[in-house]
Each structure stands twice: as structure tokens, then as C-alpha cells.
Short mmCIF file of C-alpha atoms and ligand atoms in Angstrom, two decimals:
data_model
loop_
_atom_site.label_atom_id
_atom_site.label_comp_id
_atom_site.label_asym_id
_atom_site.label_seq_id
_atom_site.Cartn_x
_atom_site.Cartn_y
_atom_site.Cartn_z
CA MET J 1 0.00 0.00 0.00
CA LYS J 2 1.29 3.43 -0.96
CA VAL J 3 0.52 6.95 0.22
CA PHE J 4 0.37 9.71 -2.41
CA LYS J 5 0.24 13.39 -1.60
CA PHE J 6 -0.93 16.00 -4.07
CA GLY J 7 -0.35 19.62 -3.00
CA GLY J 8 -2.25 22.74 -4.05
CA ALA J 9 -0.19 23.31 -7.22
CA SER J 10 -0.90 19.77 -8.44
CA VAL J 11 -4.68 20.29 -8.19
CA LYS J 12 -4.95 23.91 -9.22
CA ASP J 13 -7.34 23.46 -12.17
CA ALA J 14 -9.31 20.81 -14.07
CA GLY J 15 -6.30 19.86 -16.21
CA SER J 16 -4.22 19.11 -13.15
CA VAL J 17 -6.98 17.03 -11.57
CA MET J 18 -7.13 15.01 -14.80
CA ASN J 19 -3.38 14.57 -14.44
CA VAL J 20 -3.88 13.20 -10.92
CA LEU J 21 -6.14 10.52 -12.42
CA LYS J 22 -3.45 9.64 -14.98
CA ILE J 23 -0.82 9.30 -12.26
CA ILE J 24 -3.08 7.06 -10.17
CA GLN J 25 -3.67 4.90 -13.24
CA LEU J 26 0.08 4.36 -13.65
CA TYR J 27 -0.03 2.26 -10.47
CA THR J 28 -1.93 -0.83 -9.41
CA ASP J 29 -1.23 -0.64 -5.68
CA ASP J 30 -3.72 0.12 -2.93
CA LEU J 31 -3.51 3.86 -2.30
CA MET J 32 -4.16 6.42 0.39
CA VAL J 33 -4.32 9.71 -1.50
CA VAL J 34 -3.86 12.87 0.58
CA VAL J 35 -4.85 16.13 -1.11
CA SER J 36 -4.42 19.82 -0.29
CA ALA J 37 -6.80 22.65 -1.05
CA MET J 38 -6.84 23.60 -4.74
CA GLY J 39 -4.31 26.18 -5.93
CA LYS J 40 -4.25 29.19 -3.64
CA THR J 41 -7.56 28.42 -1.94
CA THR J 42 -6.06 28.40 1.57
CA ASN J 43 -4.95 32.02 1.14
CA PHE J 44 -8.46 33.01 0.06
CA MET J 45 -9.97 31.12 2.98
CA GLU J 46 -7.65 33.01 5.32
CA GLN J 47 -9.04 36.26 3.96
CA ILE J 48 -12.57 35.02 4.59
CA VAL J 49 -11.70 34.09 8.19
CA ASP J 50 -10.21 37.53 8.84
CA ASP J 51 -13.33 39.26 7.57
CA TYR J 52 -15.69 36.88 9.34
CA PHE J 53 -13.82 37.22 12.62
CA ASN J 54 -13.73 41.01 12.39
CA GLY J 55 -17.42 41.19 11.51
CA LYS J 56 -16.63 42.50 8.03
CA GLU J 57 -18.29 41.73 4.72
CA HIS J 58 -16.93 38.48 3.27
CA ASN J 59 -19.35 37.75 0.42
CA VAL J 60 -16.98 38.91 -2.29
CA SER J 61 -14.13 36.61 -1.19
CA LEU J 62 -16.58 33.78 -0.73
CA ALA J 63 -18.00 34.28 -4.22
CA LYS J 64 -14.45 34.08 -5.62
CA VAL J 65 -13.85 30.78 -3.87
CA TRP J 66 -17.16 29.35 -5.17
CA GLN J 67 -16.47 30.52 -8.67
CA PHE J 68 -12.98 29.04 -8.69
CA HIS J 69 -14.30 25.64 -7.64
CA GLN J 70 -17.38 25.81 -9.87
CA THR J 71 -15.15 26.36 -12.91
CA ILE J 72 -13.09 23.28 -12.05
CA ILE J 73 -16.27 21.24 -11.45
CA LYS J 74 -17.65 22.32 -14.81
CA ASP J 75 -14.39 21.69 -16.68
CA LEU J 76 -14.21 18.21 -15.17
CA GLY J 77 -17.72 17.47 -16.45
CA LEU J 78 -19.03 17.00 -12.91
CA GLU J 79 -21.72 19.66 -13.10
CA ASP J 80 -24.53 17.29 -14.02
CA ASP J 81 -23.29 14.39 -11.92
CA GLU J 82 -26.14 14.00 -9.44
CA ASP J 83 -24.30 12.01 -6.77
CA PHE J 84 -21.44 14.46 -6.77
CA SER J 85 -23.67 17.55 -6.79
CA LEU J 86 -25.59 16.29 -3.79
CA VAL J 87 -22.43 15.75 -1.77
CA PHE J 88 -20.85 19.02 -2.83
CA LYS J 89 -24.02 20.97 -2.03
CA LYS J 90 -23.86 19.65 1.53
CA VAL J 91 -20.30 20.91 1.89
CA ILE J 92 -21.24 24.35 0.62
CA THR J 93 -24.27 24.56 2.87
CA LYS J 94 -22.19 23.70 5.94
CA LEU J 95 -19.72 26.45 5.20
CA GLU J 96 -22.49 28.96 4.51
CA ILE J 97 -24.21 28.13 7.78
CA LYS J 98 -20.92 28.53 9.62
CA LEU J 99 -20.28 31.92 8.05
CA LYS J 100 -23.79 33.13 8.94
CA SER J 101 -23.35 32.16 12.59
CA GLU J 102 -21.69 34.48 15.05
CA SER J 103 -17.93 34.21 15.51
CA SER J 104 -16.45 33.23 18.84
CA THR J 105 -13.59 35.31 20.24
CA ASN J 106 -11.00 32.59 19.55
CA TYR J 107 -9.39 33.46 16.21
CA ASP J 108 -7.35 30.28 15.90
CA TYR J 109 -10.43 28.14 16.53
CA GLU J 110 -12.47 29.99 13.89
CA TYR J 111 -9.54 29.75 11.47
CA ASP J 112 -9.50 25.97 11.64
CA GLN J 113 -13.29 25.60 11.35
CA ILE J 114 -13.33 27.67 8.15
CA VAL J 115 -9.98 27.22 6.37
CA SER J 116 -10.38 23.42 6.54
CA PHE J 117 -13.18 23.67 3.96
CA GLY J 118 -10.50 24.22 1.29
CA GLU J 119 -9.33 20.63 1.73
CA ILE J 120 -12.91 19.33 2.08
CA MET J 121 -13.93 20.89 -1.24
CA SER J 122 -10.78 19.73 -3.00
CA SER J 123 -11.01 16.12 -1.84
CA THR J 124 -14.74 15.98 -2.63
CA ILE J 125 -14.15 17.15 -6.20
CA ILE J 126 -11.21 14.78 -6.77
CA ALA J 127 -13.07 11.78 -5.32
CA GLY J 128 -16.13 12.65 -7.44
CA TYR J 129 -14.08 12.98 -10.60
CA LEU J 130 -12.25 9.67 -10.08
CA ASN J 131 -15.57 7.93 -9.48
CA LYS J 132 -17.03 9.43 -12.62
CA GLU J 133 -14.01 8.15 -14.56
CA GLY J 134 -14.53 4.64 -13.20
CA VAL J 135 -11.74 4.75 -10.61
CA GLU J 136 -13.66 3.67 -7.53
CA ASN J 137 -12.58 5.22 -4.28
CA GLU J 138 -13.70 5.98 -0.74
CA TRP J 139 -13.76 9.57 0.47
CA VAL J 140 -12.31 9.49 3.96
CA ASP J 141 -12.90 12.34 6.41
CA ALA J 142 -9.61 13.27 8.10
CA ARG J 143 -11.70 15.13 10.70
CA LYS J 144 -12.72 11.71 11.98
CA ILE J 145 -9.29 10.07 11.85
CA ILE J 146 -6.44 12.44 12.62
CA ARG J 147 -6.84 13.03 16.38
CA THR J 148 -5.11 16.07 17.83
CA ASN J 149 -5.12 18.27 20.91
CA ASN J 150 -6.95 21.60 20.75
CA ASN J 151 -3.96 23.78 19.93
CA TYR J 152 -5.78 25.30 16.96
CA ARG J 153 -3.70 26.19 13.86
CA ASP J 154 -0.76 24.14 15.12
CA ALA J 155 -2.37 21.08 16.62
CA THR J 156 -0.33 18.19 18.01
CA VAL J 157 -1.19 14.70 16.81
CA ASP J 158 -2.16 11.91 19.20
CA TRP J 159 -0.37 9.10 17.38
CA GLU J 160 -1.87 6.15 19.21
CA LEU J 161 -5.47 7.24 18.90
CA THR J 162 -4.92 8.28 15.30
CA GLN J 163 -3.46 4.90 14.45
CA ALA J 164 -6.43 3.15 16.07
CA LEU J 165 -8.82 5.40 14.13
CA PHE J 166 -7.01 4.69 10.85
CA LYS J 167 -7.34 0.98 11.51
CA SER J 168 -11.02 1.13 12.40
CA LYS J 169 -12.09 3.56 9.64
CA THR J 170 -9.97 2.39 6.72
CA GLY J 171 -8.79 -1.10 7.67
CA GLY J 172 -11.92 -2.67 6.19
CA ILE J 173 -11.45 -0.85 2.89
CA TYR J 174 -7.94 -2.18 2.38
CA GLN J 175 -8.99 -5.67 3.44
CA ASN J 176 -11.11 -5.97 0.32
CA ASN J 177 -8.67 -8.05 -1.71
CA GLY J 178 -10.78 -8.60 -4.80
CA SER J 179 -9.75 -5.32 -6.35
CA ARG J 180 -7.48 -2.39 -5.87
CA ASN J 181 -8.58 -0.06 -3.08
CA ILE J 182 -8.20 3.71 -3.07
CA CYS J 183 -9.01 6.20 -0.33
CA ILE J 184 -9.05 9.95 -0.89
CA THR J 185 -8.51 12.10 2.19
CA GLN J 186 -7.53 15.64 3.17
CA GLY J 187 -4.13 16.85 4.23
CA PHE J 188 -3.62 19.53 6.89
CA ILE J 189 -6.73 18.88 8.98
CA GLY J 190 -7.69 16.84 12.03
CA HIS J 191 -10.07 16.90 14.99
CA THR J 192 -10.11 17.14 18.80
CA ASP J 193 -11.66 14.64 21.20
CA THR J 194 -14.82 16.75 21.14
CA GLY J 195 -14.99 16.69 17.34
CA GLN J 196 -13.84 20.24 16.62
CA THR J 197 -11.78 20.65 13.46
CA THR J 198 -8.08 21.46 13.87
CA THR J 199 -5.24 22.18 11.45
CA LEU J 200 -1.59 21.13 11.59
CA GLY J 201 0.02 24.39 10.41
CA ARG J 202 0.43 25.87 6.92
CA GLU J 203 1.81 23.41 4.36
CA GLY J 204 0.86 20.61 6.74
CA SER J 205 -0.39 18.18 4.09
CA ASP J 206 3.02 16.56 3.68
CA PHE J 207 2.89 15.79 7.38
CA THR J 208 -0.57 14.21 7.01
CA ALA J 209 0.87 11.88 4.35
CA ALA J 210 3.57 10.81 6.81
CA ILE J 211 1.02 10.30 9.59
CA ALA J 212 -1.11 8.11 7.30
CA ALA J 213 1.91 6.08 6.18
CA TRP J 214 3.07 5.58 9.77
CA CYS J 215 -0.40 4.52 10.95
CA LEU J 216 -1.08 2.19 8.03
CA GLY J 217 2.45 0.78 7.74
CA ALA J 218 2.60 1.88 4.08
CA ASP J 219 5.34 0.61 1.75
CA ASP J 220 6.29 4.15 0.78
CA VAL J 221 5.08 7.72 0.34
CA THR J 222 5.23 9.87 -2.79
CA ILE J 223 4.89 13.64 -2.69
CA TRP J 224 3.99 14.85 -6.21
CA LYS J 225 5.47 18.26 -6.93
CA ASP J 226 6.09 20.75 -9.73
CA VAL J 227 9.86 20.19 -9.48
CA PRO J 228 11.76 17.06 -10.59
CA GLY J 229 12.63 16.11 -7.00
CA VAL J 230 14.61 17.59 -4.12
CA LEU J 231 17.05 20.09 -5.61
CA ASN J 232 20.41 21.07 -4.14
CA ALA J 233 19.40 24.75 -4.10
CA ASP J 234 16.42 27.00 -4.64
CA PRO J 235 16.28 27.95 -8.37
CA LYS J 236 15.08 31.40 -7.24
CA PHE J 237 18.61 32.12 -5.98
CA PHE J 238 20.93 29.75 -7.84
CA ASN J 239 21.53 28.78 -11.46
CA ASN J 240 22.43 25.23 -12.47
CA THR J 241 20.60 23.54 -9.65
CA LYS J 242 20.97 19.76 -9.50
CA LYS J 243 18.53 17.13 -8.40
CA LEU J 244 19.57 14.99 -5.43
CA SER J 245 18.66 11.45 -6.55
CA GLU J 246 19.06 9.83 -3.18
CA ILE J 247 19.44 11.31 0.28
CA SER J 248 19.03 9.94 3.78
CA PHE J 249 16.28 10.83 6.25
CA ARG J 250 19.01 12.40 8.33
CA GLU J 251 20.16 14.65 5.47
CA ALA J 252 16.56 15.67 4.71
CA ILE J 253 16.08 16.66 8.36
CA GLU J 254 19.34 18.64 8.31
CA LEU J 255 18.37 20.43 5.09
CA SER J 256 14.99 21.45 6.43
CA TYR J 257 16.55 22.51 9.75
CA TYR J 258 18.83 24.93 7.89
CA GLY J 259 15.83 26.35 6.06
CA ALA J 260 15.48 24.40 2.80
CA SER J 261 11.80 24.45 1.92
CA VAL J 262 11.81 20.95 0.47
CA ILE J 263 9.25 19.19 2.56
CA HIS J 264 7.35 20.13 5.68
CA PRO J 265 9.91 19.62 8.50
CA LYS J 266 7.67 17.34 10.56
CA THR J 267 7.27 14.88 7.69
CA ILE J 268 10.54 12.99 7.86
CA LYS J 269 10.75 11.76 11.45
CA PRO J 270 7.71 9.41 11.46
CA LEU J 271 8.85 7.90 8.16
CA GLN J 272 12.37 7.42 9.47
CA ASN J 273 11.05 5.74 12.62
CA LYS J 274 9.33 3.07 10.56
CA ASP J 275 11.84 3.10 7.70
CA ILE J 276 9.23 4.08 5.10
CA SER J 277 10.86 5.56 2.00
CA LEU J 278 9.73 8.95 0.76
CA PHE J 279 9.75 9.75 -2.96
CA VAL J 280 9.55 13.31 -4.24
CA LYS J 281 8.47 13.21 -7.87
CA SER J 282 7.32 15.49 -10.63
CA PHE J 283 3.62 15.44 -11.45
CA ILE J 284 4.58 16.83 -14.85
CA ASP J 285 6.92 13.92 -15.58
CA PRO J 286 5.62 11.12 -13.34
CA LEU J 287 7.74 8.35 -14.86
CA ALA J 288 11.00 10.16 -14.06
CA SER J 289 12.86 8.85 -11.04
CA GLY J 290 12.66 11.90 -8.76
CA THR J 291 14.33 11.81 -5.35
CA ILE J 292 14.24 8.95 -2.88
CA ILE J 293 14.70 9.74 0.80
CA GLN J 294 15.57 6.63 2.83
CA SER J 295 17.86 5.40 5.62
CA ASN J 296 21.10 4.95 3.65
CA THR J 297 23.50 7.88 4.17
CA GLU J 298 26.14 6.82 1.64
CA ARG J 299 25.21 9.22 -1.13
CA ASP J 300 24.54 12.28 1.05
CA GLY J 301 27.91 13.90 0.43
CA LEU J 302 28.01 13.60 -3.35
CA ILE J 303 26.48 16.95 -4.24
CA PRO J 304 26.82 20.12 -2.15
CA SER J 305 23.53 21.78 -1.16
CA PHE J 306 22.97 25.50 -0.76
CA ILE J 307 20.43 27.15 1.48
CA PHE J 308 20.04 30.87 1.17
CA LYS J 309 17.97 33.08 3.46
CA GLU J 310 17.44 36.74 2.74
CA ASN J 311 16.32 39.58 4.98
CA GLN J 312 18.32 38.45 7.99
CA LEU J 313 19.16 40.50 11.03
CA LEU J 314 22.19 39.97 13.26
CA LEU J 315 21.53 41.00 16.85
CA SER J 316 24.46 41.63 19.12
CA ILE J 317 23.50 41.47 22.77
CA SER J 318 25.84 42.54 25.58
CA PRO J 319 25.53 43.29 29.31
CA ARG J 320 25.27 47.03 29.94
CA ASP J 321 28.26 47.00 32.30
CA PHE J 322 30.51 45.19 29.79
CA SER J 323 30.74 42.17 32.07
CA PHE J 324 31.15 38.70 30.60
CA ILE J 325 28.22 36.86 29.07
CA VAL J 326 27.68 33.95 31.46
CA GLU J 327 25.19 31.08 31.69
CA LYS J 328 22.60 33.14 33.50
CA ASN J 329 22.64 35.77 30.74
CA MET J 330 22.18 33.07 28.14
CA ARG J 331 19.21 31.71 30.03
CA ASP J 332 17.55 35.15 30.18
CA ILE J 333 18.27 35.87 26.54
CA PHE J 334 16.85 32.55 25.34
CA GLU J 335 13.81 33.08 27.53
CA ALA J 336 13.18 36.40 25.75
CA PHE J 337 13.48 34.73 22.33
CA ASN J 338 11.13 32.00 23.43
CA GLN J 339 8.61 34.46 24.84
CA MET J 340 8.58 36.55 21.65
CA LYS J 341 8.50 33.42 19.46
CA VAL J 342 11.58 34.50 17.50
CA LYS J 343 13.41 31.59 15.93
CA VAL J 344 17.21 31.52 16.17
CA ASN J 345 18.79 30.81 12.77
CA LEU J 346 22.38 30.95 13.99
CA MET J 347 24.16 32.07 17.16
CA GLN J 348 27.67 32.85 18.30
CA ASN J 349 29.06 33.65 21.70
CA SER J 350 32.04 35.81 22.64
CA ALA J 351 33.28 37.13 25.98
CA ILE J 352 31.08 40.19 26.19
CA SER J 353 28.47 39.69 23.55
CA PHE J 354 26.10 37.14 22.19
CA SER J 355 25.18 37.35 18.50
CA VAL J 356 22.06 35.88 17.00
CA CYS J 357 20.90 35.79 13.39
CA VAL J 358 17.11 35.86 12.92
CA ASP J 359 14.54 36.46 10.19
CA ASN J 360 13.78 40.18 10.17
CA ASP J 361 10.12 39.88 11.18
CA ALA J 362 8.71 43.41 11.34
CA TYR J 363 6.30 42.49 14.12
CA LYS J 364 8.26 40.19 16.40
CA VAL J 365 11.80 41.57 16.26
CA PRO J 366 11.14 45.13 17.52
CA ARG J 367 9.23 43.64 20.47
CA LEU J 368 12.10 41.29 21.21
CA ILE J 369 14.61 44.15 21.15
CA THR J 370 12.48 46.23 23.50
CA LEU J 371 12.29 43.33 25.92
CA LEU J 372 16.04 42.62 25.78
CA GLU J 373 16.94 46.29 26.17
CA LYS J 374 15.62 46.27 29.73
CA GLU J 375 18.79 44.47 30.79
CA TYR J 376 21.15 44.51 27.81
CA ARG J 377 22.65 46.68 25.16
CA VAL J 378 21.37 45.53 21.79
CA LYS J 379 22.95 46.47 18.48
CA TYR J 380 21.97 45.09 15.15
CA ASN J 381 22.87 44.86 11.47
CA ASP J 382 20.06 44.35 9.00
CA SER J 383 19.68 43.55 5.26
CA LEU J 384 21.95 40.53 5.66
CA SER J 385 21.77 37.10 4.15
CA LEU J 386 22.51 33.71 5.63
CA LEU J 387 24.15 31.14 3.40
CA THR J 388 24.46 27.52 4.47
CA ILE J 389 26.46 25.03 2.41
CA ARG J 390 26.18 21.31 3.16
CA HIS J 391 29.07 19.10 1.97
CA TYR J 392 31.07 22.16 0.98
CA LYS J 393 34.26 22.44 -1.04
CA GLU J 394 36.75 25.30 -0.58
CA ASN J 395 36.49 26.55 -4.16
CA ILE J 396 32.72 26.90 -3.89
CA ILE J 397 33.07 28.92 -0.72
CA SER J 398 35.40 31.46 -2.23
CA GLU J 399 33.16 31.80 -5.25
CA LEU J 400 30.08 32.52 -3.18
CA THR J 401 31.64 34.79 -0.58
CA SER J 402 33.92 36.92 -2.76
CA ASN J 403 32.72 40.54 -2.90
CA LYS J 404 30.81 39.95 0.30
CA GLU J 405 31.37 41.28 3.75
CA VAL J 406 31.24 38.26 6.06
CA LEU J 407 30.02 39.12 9.57
CA VAL J 408 29.92 35.59 10.98
CA GLU J 409 31.37 32.32 9.75
CA GLN J 410 30.74 28.90 11.28
CA ARG J 411 32.06 25.52 10.17
CA ASN J 412 31.91 21.91 11.05
CA ARG J 413 32.80 18.87 8.98
CA GLN J 414 29.65 18.86 6.81
CA THR J 415 28.35 22.38 7.04
CA VAL J 416 29.62 25.90 6.64
CA ARG J 417 27.50 28.97 7.31
CA PHE J 418 28.00 32.64 6.56
CA VAL J 419 26.10 35.70 7.71
CA MET J 420 27.01 38.23 5.07
CA ARG J 421 26.20 41.45 3.30
N1 LIG O 1 -3.68 23.90 2.14
C1 LIG O 1 -2.74 24.06 3.23
C2 LIG O 1 -1.80 25.21 2.92
O1 LIG O 1 -1.87 25.78 1.85
C3 LIG O 1 -1.98 22.82 3.53
C4 LIG O 1 -1.02 22.36 2.44
O2 LIG O 1 -1.18 22.73 1.29
O3 LIG O 1 -0.09 21.61 2.76
O4 LIG O 1 -1.03 25.57 3.75
MG1 MG O 2 0.98 23.21 -0.51
#
């Protein structure tokens, strides 16, 4: 049994949904198919939530969302499909009723109740289309399977209960050995013990695929993307990017730790724990080999990887009396970062100052500085970039850092990092 994940870009219009069908038909395995909201729907839904929560008019945004989905439904030839229309109408009605009701004062809760409809609509359309094309499938409601706590917008999964729910709700489907069995479910969403909808954080559908694979003991997972696989750099910043054909779970975790936006960071660990391989493949060229992420580390060092972050800020924090930075200072400083939810990208300690490189978040960083300034002197440099090279070679370093002013450099055997201007 395999798990497939199709993200927003792979289901952004009728043509791409037809392509999903073609990809599914290339395989004969049992499948759990996890889908995201179509195209940029989640962003539109976020707009609707904001307006709804603030008691503002949201009919225009809502009409846009309907129209976008109606066009896809029409182009897929589903408009006159009675079974589908009945089901889809129910979805729409539920959302409309929700939006007519009064909002609570908990933004994150309202966000999850509303934004989750993006995935519900998407999965309903895809399941309906596959059925119409003779590819039988079961639509599975992730809001009845993925069990989480009630930390809305960033809910934590209860693995044991979720596994039990997967077994009880989908076990029977996959037991049917006469034919191939396909389930279609939603990424990104789950539910609390009282049945309220939750979400796992933006871009969380990859993580759902890993949860499903872990719970079902899948053979492997494939994330279908608009790139040929995991690349060694972001084509936005680098020419001549190369595909990494094979990397280890460990390398994938390292890459995402340093900021590579390959796969949702939480995705790898559950797969690694059960040694379930992860393929990243192109939905444009589905027969191409893509990238395989698995336990073997042998090929990790073959190609250097580059991770580039712009708009970085280097904070330099020192005691007002020029005394040494000691453990107690570090504790206070980290506590301030934690309290202001500012993520540390890189840090370096010297006798009288502690330097930290962070994303220059216009909301969080000024608040952090104000808090730190109660006890410390804080200086900063902005408009910096942070370059991380995995499996570096000296000649590459000089090429990339020439003409740059390097403010911080850090090296270990596999990784070198520069904060530079
Ligand atoms: N639809 C959600 C998002 O756009 C989840 C996902 O696509 O992974 O963030
Ligand atoms: Mg996505």
C-alpha cells in the first residue's frame, strides 16, 4: 500500500486534476491519496476568516472561492453528476451556515473551522471525478481520523489514537482483496476529542501523508510536486541547480533545519522511525525517477547543497556594564526569544556579547529588542543574508563569498554557514 500526496499546485485546475487521475492509473497498488486545497484556496480562505472574525463583509471573497471551484467542477464534467452535486451541495451549505453564525472570540479556533473547507472541497471534487471516470474510491474524512489536541492552527497529533482510528475507519477498505482499493482524504486537517476541526500548520499536508503512512504501515510515500525532486538549491537564488537522486532521512532533516523548503519539516521523522521511503516526484513527468529519501546515508555527500535566506538581522546582545556573558545571561536571553516566538537561525558567543541571526520579522523583532533592552545593550545589522552550504568544497566557498562582507562564519565537517552582506 502506498501513500500519495498532491499539493495545491498539483490540483490547481481541471487539467491538473485530470493529471492526478493519470498518475493514479500508472499504479496498481492500494492507495491512500492525501490532497491539499486547490491552488491558492487556503490564502483566500484566510481572507474570509479575517473578515468573518472582524465582523466584516466576506461575500466577495466567498463568491471568488465558489467561482474558482465551480469552474473546475464544470471543466471536469461533474456539473450534471447528481451524486457528486448532492455531496458538494452539503459541503457548501455547511460552510455557509458557519459563516452566517456568530464568531467566537477565539481566532485560531475559527480559522481551523473555516480554512479546513479548502481541503474538504478539494477532496470531494477529486473523489467525485475519479468515481465518474470509473476509478472507484472511498472519500475518507480526516476530521474523523487524525486526532489532535486543541492547539488550533498548530495542533499536536495523538499518534496512538490516530493509528487506532485509521485501523477502524480504513482497515476494512484495504482488506477488500478482490480489487485495488483507493481512499481519498484531506491533508492539513484533524479533529479534537470533542470533534472540533483542527489544522496542523500551513503546508501541513506533507505531514498528514507521513502520519497516514506511519499509521497504516505503508510501503512508501510519494509527494507529487512541480519540481523534478529535491534540488540542491532553490532555483530562485541559484543557477544550475541539481537534483539529489538519493538522500538519507538524516540529510533531509538537516536540510529542512537549515531552512530548505523541500518538505514540511515534521514529515521525515515518522517515516524514518518506521523506515518508510519517501519519494519526491514530478507530477509533470511522473515516470521520471525523482528523489528517494531513505535510511542509507552513503550518497549524502556527493552533491553540495545550498540554502540561502534573505532579509536576515544579526543581533548583538551585551551586558550594559561590559561584564562577561555567562550562563545566566544566556538563560535570560533565550527566555526572551522563546517568549517573543523568534526563531534563532544561527548564534555565536564571545566574551562580552552574544550574536544571534534571525529572520527580520517586522512584528516580532522590535518587540524582542524592546524586551532585551531592559537588561542589555542591543545592536543590530540588517539587510543581511545567511548562506548555508552542506558538503562544501573550498572553491565553492570562495566563489560565493567573494565581494561579500562576512560578519559571521561557522564551520563543522559537513556544514559551513555565513552571515554576510
Ligand atoms: N492547504 C494548506 C496550505 O496551503 C496545507 C497544504 O497545502 O499543505 O497551507
Ligand atoms: Mg501546498
